[in-house]
Tab-separated table of C-alpha atoms in Angstrom:
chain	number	residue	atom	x	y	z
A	26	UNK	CA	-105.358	124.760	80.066
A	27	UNK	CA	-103.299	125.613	82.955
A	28	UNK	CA	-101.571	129.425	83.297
A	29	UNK	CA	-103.115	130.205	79.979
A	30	UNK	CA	-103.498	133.714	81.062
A	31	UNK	CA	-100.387	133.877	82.577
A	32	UNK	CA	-98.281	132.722	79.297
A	33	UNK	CA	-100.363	135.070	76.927
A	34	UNK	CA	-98.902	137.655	79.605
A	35	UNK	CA	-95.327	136.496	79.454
A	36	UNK	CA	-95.553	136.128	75.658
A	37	UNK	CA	-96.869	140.080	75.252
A	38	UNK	CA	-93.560	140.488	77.705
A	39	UNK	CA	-91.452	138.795	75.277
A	40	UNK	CA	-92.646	140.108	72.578
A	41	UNK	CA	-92.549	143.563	73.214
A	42	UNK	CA	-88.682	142.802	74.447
A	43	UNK	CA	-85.258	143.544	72.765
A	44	UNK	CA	-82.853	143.204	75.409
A	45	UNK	CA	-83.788	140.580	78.294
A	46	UNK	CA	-81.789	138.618	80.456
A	47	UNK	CA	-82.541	135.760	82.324
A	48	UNK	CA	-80.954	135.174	86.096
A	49	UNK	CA	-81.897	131.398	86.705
A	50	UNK	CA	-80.819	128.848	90.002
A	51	UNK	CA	-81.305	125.504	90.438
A	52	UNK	CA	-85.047	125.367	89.646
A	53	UNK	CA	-83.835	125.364	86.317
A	54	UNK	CA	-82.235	122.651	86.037
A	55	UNK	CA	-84.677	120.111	88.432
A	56	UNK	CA	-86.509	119.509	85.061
A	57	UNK	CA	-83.706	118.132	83.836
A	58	UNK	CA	-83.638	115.317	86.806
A	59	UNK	CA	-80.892	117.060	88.702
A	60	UNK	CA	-81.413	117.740	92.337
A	61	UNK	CA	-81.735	121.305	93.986
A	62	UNK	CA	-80.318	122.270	97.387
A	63	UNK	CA	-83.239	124.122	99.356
A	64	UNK	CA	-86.318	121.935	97.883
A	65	UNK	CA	-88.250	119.710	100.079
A	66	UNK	CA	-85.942	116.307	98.881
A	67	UNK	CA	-83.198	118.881	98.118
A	68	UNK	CA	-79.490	118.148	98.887
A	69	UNK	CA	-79.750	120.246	102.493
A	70	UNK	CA	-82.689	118.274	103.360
A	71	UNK	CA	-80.668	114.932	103.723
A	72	UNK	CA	-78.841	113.021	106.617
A	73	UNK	CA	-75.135	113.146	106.231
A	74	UNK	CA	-72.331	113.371	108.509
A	75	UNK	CA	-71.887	117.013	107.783
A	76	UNK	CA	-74.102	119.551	106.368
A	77	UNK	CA	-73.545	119.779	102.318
A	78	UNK	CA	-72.575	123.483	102.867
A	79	UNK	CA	-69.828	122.289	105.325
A	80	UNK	CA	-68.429	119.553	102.271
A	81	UNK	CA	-68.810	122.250	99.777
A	82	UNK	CA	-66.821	124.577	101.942
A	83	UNK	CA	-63.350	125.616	100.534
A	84	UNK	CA	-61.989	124.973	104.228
A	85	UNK	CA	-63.456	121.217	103.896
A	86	UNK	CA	-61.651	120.522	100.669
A	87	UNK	CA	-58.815	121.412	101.602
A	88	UNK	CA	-59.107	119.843	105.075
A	89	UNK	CA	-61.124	116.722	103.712
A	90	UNK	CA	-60.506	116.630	99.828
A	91	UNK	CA	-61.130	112.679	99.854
A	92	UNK	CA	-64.369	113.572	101.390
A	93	UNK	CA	-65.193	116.375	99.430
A	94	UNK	CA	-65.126	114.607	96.381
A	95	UNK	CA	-67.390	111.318	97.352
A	96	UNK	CA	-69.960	113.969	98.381
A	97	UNK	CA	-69.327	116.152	95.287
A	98	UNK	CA	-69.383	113.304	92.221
A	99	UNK	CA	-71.957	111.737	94.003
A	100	UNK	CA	-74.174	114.598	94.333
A	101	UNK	CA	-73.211	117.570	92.763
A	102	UNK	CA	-71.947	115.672	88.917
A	103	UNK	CA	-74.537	114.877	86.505
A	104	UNK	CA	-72.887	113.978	83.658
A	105	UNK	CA	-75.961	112.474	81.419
A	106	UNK	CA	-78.074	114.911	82.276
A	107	UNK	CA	-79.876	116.640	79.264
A	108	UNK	CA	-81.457	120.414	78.749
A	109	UNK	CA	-84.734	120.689	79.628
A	110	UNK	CA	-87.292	123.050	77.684
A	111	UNK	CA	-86.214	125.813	79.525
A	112	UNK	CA	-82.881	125.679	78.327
A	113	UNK	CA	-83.477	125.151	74.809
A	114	UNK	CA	-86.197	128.189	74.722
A	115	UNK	CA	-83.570	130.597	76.245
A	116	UNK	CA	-81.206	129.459	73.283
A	117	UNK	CA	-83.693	130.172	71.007
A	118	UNK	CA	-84.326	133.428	72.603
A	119	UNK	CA	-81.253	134.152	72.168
A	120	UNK	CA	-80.180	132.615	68.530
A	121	UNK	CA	-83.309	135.227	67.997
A	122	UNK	CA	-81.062	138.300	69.295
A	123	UNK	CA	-83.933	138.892	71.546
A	124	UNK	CA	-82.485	137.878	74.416
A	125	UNK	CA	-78.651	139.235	75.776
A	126	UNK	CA	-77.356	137.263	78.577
A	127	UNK	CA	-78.412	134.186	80.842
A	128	UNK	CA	-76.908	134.389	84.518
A	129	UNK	CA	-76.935	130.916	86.502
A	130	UNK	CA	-76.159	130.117	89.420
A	131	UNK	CA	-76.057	126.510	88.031
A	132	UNK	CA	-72.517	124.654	87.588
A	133	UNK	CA	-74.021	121.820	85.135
A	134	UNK	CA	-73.087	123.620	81.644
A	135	UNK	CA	-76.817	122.714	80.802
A	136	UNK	CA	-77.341	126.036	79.251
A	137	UNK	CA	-74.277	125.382	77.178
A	138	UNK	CA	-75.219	122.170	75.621
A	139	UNK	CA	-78.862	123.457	74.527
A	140	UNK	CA	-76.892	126.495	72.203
A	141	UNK	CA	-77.038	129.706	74.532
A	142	UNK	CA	-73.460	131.213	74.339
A	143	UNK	CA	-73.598	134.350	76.616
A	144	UNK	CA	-74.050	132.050	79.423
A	145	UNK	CA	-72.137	134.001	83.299
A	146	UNK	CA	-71.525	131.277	85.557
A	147	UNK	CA	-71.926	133.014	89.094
A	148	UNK	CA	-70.703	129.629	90.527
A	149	UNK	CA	-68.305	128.153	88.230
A	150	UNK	CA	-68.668	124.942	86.119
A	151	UNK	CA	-68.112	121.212	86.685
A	152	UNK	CA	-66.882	121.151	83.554
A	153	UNK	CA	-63.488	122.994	83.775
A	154	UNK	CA	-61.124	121.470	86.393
A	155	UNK	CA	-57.274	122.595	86.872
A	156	UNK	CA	-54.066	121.295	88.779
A	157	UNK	CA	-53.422	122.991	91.744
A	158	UNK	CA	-50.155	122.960	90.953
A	159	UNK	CA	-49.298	122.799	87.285
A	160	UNK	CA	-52.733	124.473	86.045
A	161	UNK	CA	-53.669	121.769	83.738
A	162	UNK	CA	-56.803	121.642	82.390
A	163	UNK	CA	-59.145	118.029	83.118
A	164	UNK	CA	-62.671	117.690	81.975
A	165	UNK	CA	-65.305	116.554	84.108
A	166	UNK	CA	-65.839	113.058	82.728
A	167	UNK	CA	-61.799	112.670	83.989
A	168	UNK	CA	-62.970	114.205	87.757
A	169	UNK	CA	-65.949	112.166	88.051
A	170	UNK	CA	-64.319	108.805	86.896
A	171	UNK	CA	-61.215	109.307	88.564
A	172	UNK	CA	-60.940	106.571	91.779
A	173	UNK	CA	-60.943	108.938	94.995
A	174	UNK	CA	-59.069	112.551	94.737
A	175	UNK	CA	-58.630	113.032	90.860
A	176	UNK	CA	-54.764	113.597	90.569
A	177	UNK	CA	-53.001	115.348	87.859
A	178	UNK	CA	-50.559	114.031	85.569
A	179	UNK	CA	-48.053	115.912	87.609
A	180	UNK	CA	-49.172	114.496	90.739
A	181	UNK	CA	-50.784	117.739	91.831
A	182	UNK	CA	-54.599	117.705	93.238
A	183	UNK	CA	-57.408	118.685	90.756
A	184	UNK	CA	-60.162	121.306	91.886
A	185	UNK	CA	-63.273	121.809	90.157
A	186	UNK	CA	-64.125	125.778	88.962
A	187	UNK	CA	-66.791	125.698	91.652
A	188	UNK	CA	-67.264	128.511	93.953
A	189	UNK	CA	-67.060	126.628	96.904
A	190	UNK	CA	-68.063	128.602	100.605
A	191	UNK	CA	-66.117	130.555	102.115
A	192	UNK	CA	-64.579	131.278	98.225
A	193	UNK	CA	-65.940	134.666	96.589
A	194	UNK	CA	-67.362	134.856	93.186
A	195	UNK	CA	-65.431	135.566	90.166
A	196	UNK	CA	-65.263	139.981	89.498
A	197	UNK	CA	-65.173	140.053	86.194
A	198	UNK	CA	-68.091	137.526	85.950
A	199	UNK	CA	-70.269	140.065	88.887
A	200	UNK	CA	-69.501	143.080	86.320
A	201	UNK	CA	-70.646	141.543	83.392
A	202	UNK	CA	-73.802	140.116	85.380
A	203	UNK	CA	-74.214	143.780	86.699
A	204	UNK	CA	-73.887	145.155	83.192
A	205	UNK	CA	-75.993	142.686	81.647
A	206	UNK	CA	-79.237	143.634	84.015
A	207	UNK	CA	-78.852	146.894	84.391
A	208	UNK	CA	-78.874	147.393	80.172
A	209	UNK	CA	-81.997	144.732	80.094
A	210	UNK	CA	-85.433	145.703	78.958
A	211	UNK	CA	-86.578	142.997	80.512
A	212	UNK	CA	-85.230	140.811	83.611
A	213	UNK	CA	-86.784	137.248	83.814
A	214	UNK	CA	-86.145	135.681	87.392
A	215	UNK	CA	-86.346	131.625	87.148
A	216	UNK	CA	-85.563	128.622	89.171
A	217	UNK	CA	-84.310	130.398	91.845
A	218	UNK	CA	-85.739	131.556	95.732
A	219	UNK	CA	-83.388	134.298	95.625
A	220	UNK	CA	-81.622	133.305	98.404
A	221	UNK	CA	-78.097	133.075	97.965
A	222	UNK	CA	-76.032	136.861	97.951
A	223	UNK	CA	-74.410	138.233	96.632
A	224	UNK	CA	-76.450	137.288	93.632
A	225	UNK	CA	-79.723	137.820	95.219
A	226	UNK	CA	-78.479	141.537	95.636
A	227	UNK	CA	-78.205	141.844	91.419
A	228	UNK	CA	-81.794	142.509	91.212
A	229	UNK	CA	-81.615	145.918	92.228
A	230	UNK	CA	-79.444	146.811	89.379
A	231	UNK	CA	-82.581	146.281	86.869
A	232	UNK	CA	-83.849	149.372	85.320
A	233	UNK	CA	-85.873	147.908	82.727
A	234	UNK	CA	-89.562	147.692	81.504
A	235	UNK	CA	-90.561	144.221	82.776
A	236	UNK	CA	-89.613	142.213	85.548
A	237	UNK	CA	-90.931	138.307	85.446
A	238	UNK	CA	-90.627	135.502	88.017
A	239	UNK	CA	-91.060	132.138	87.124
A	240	UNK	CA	-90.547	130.003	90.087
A	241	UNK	CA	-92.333	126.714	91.973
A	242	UNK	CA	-92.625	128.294	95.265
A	243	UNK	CA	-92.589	131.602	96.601
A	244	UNK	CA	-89.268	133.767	95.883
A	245	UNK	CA	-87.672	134.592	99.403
A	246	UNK	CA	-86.615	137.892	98.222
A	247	UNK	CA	-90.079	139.928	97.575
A	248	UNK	CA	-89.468	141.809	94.442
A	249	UNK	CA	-91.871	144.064	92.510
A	250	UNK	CA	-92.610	141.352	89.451
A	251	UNK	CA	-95.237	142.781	86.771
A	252	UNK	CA	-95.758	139.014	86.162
A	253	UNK	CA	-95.055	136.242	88.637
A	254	UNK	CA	-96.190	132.903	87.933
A	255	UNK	CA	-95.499	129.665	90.615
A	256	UNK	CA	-94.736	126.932	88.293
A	257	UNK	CA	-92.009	124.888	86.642
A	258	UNK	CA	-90.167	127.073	84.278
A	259	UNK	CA	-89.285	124.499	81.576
A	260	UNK	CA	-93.447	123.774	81.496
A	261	UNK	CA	-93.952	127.585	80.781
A	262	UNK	CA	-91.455	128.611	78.252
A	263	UNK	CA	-92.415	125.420	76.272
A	264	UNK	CA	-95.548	127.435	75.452
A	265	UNK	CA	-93.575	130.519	74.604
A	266	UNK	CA	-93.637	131.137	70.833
A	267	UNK	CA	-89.918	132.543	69.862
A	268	UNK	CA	-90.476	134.805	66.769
């Protein structure tokens, strides 16, 4: 059996945790058939008129909102997409009260539909989408089905809770991120190349016992892990006993 070594490892890790958090990108949610942006067939690996982090620029939707929004329910909206076995694992974890907090840097609510409830959103939700004018709140079935710009009742322009470029991350959602890590016994890295910053940077708020990485290819940032294992994250925690 493949990684057997590796998952008695990470299930010693778990075991012998109380408090860990898990900081998760995209990788995560592959699994779960929904593209990521720096992979090999990822989103930035494509041919379109402009770069994806052009369209998902703040600057572009408000310069180019019809264009934004073919791009971004195209690519960027998967609405039948279901939680993979990492997802549901973490839930457990955490239904357990072993683990405290998930961070993603996902926007797909995944980790929401398999039962975690501490879930910090560094980069919003497709699911919540307000008025720009009135502040009404449209779901994401509404955006997605809507024909072109998705318009309020009010006439106003609806914009997604994504932090687009350009657009900084939501404070209270960094402190509680910051918070989270640096009171975890245990920080479990997943999905993610550790690319993107300001989130990349939370890392070096961990203080803890263990530090794990779970990811397909090699993590950009080099961090110390005690356990680092290059492989699809939903394979491995489906051989995690939760106890």
């Amino acid at each position: 059996m493949m990684y057997e070594q590796e998952i008695k490892n990470l299930q010693e890790i778990i075991d012998d945790s109380r408090k860990i958090v898990f900081f998760g990108g995209a990788g995560v949610s592959t699994e779960s058939n929904i593209p990521d942006f720096r992979s090999a067939d990822g989103l930035y690996r494509q041919e379109y008129k402009y770069t994806p982090e052009q369209i998902v620029s703040h600057s572009f939707f408000m310069g180019n909102t019809e264009g934004f929004y073919e791009f971004y329910k195209e690519k960027m909206m998967f609405l039948d997409a279901k939680p993979n076995d990492a997802h549901q694992k973490l839930a457990e974890l955490e239904a357990e009260g072993k683990l405290t907090a998930v961070i993603t840097q996902n926007i797909d609510g995944l980790h929401q539909a398999a039962g975690s409830k501490n879930v910090l959103e560094l980069h919003g939700s497709i699911h919540r989408n307000f008025c720009r004018d009135c502040g009404r709140f449209y779901d994401a079935r509404y955006v997605k089905e809507s024909e072109g710009v998705p318009k309020c009742e009010c006439g106003g322009i609806i914009k997604p809770d994504v932090v687009l470029y350009e657009e900084g991350l939501d404070s209270m959602v960094i402190e509680k991120s910051i918070r989270a890590i640096s009171e975890a016994d245990t920080l479990m890295i997943g999905g993610t190349s550790l690319v993107v910053y300001p989130a990349a940077g939370f890392i070096d708020y961990f203080q803890g016992k263990h530090l794990v990485v779970i990811n397909k290819s090699e993590t950009a940032r080099t961090v110390r892990a005690d356990l680092q294992i290059a492989a699809p994250i939903g394979e491995i925690l489906s051989r995690i006993a939760v106890s």
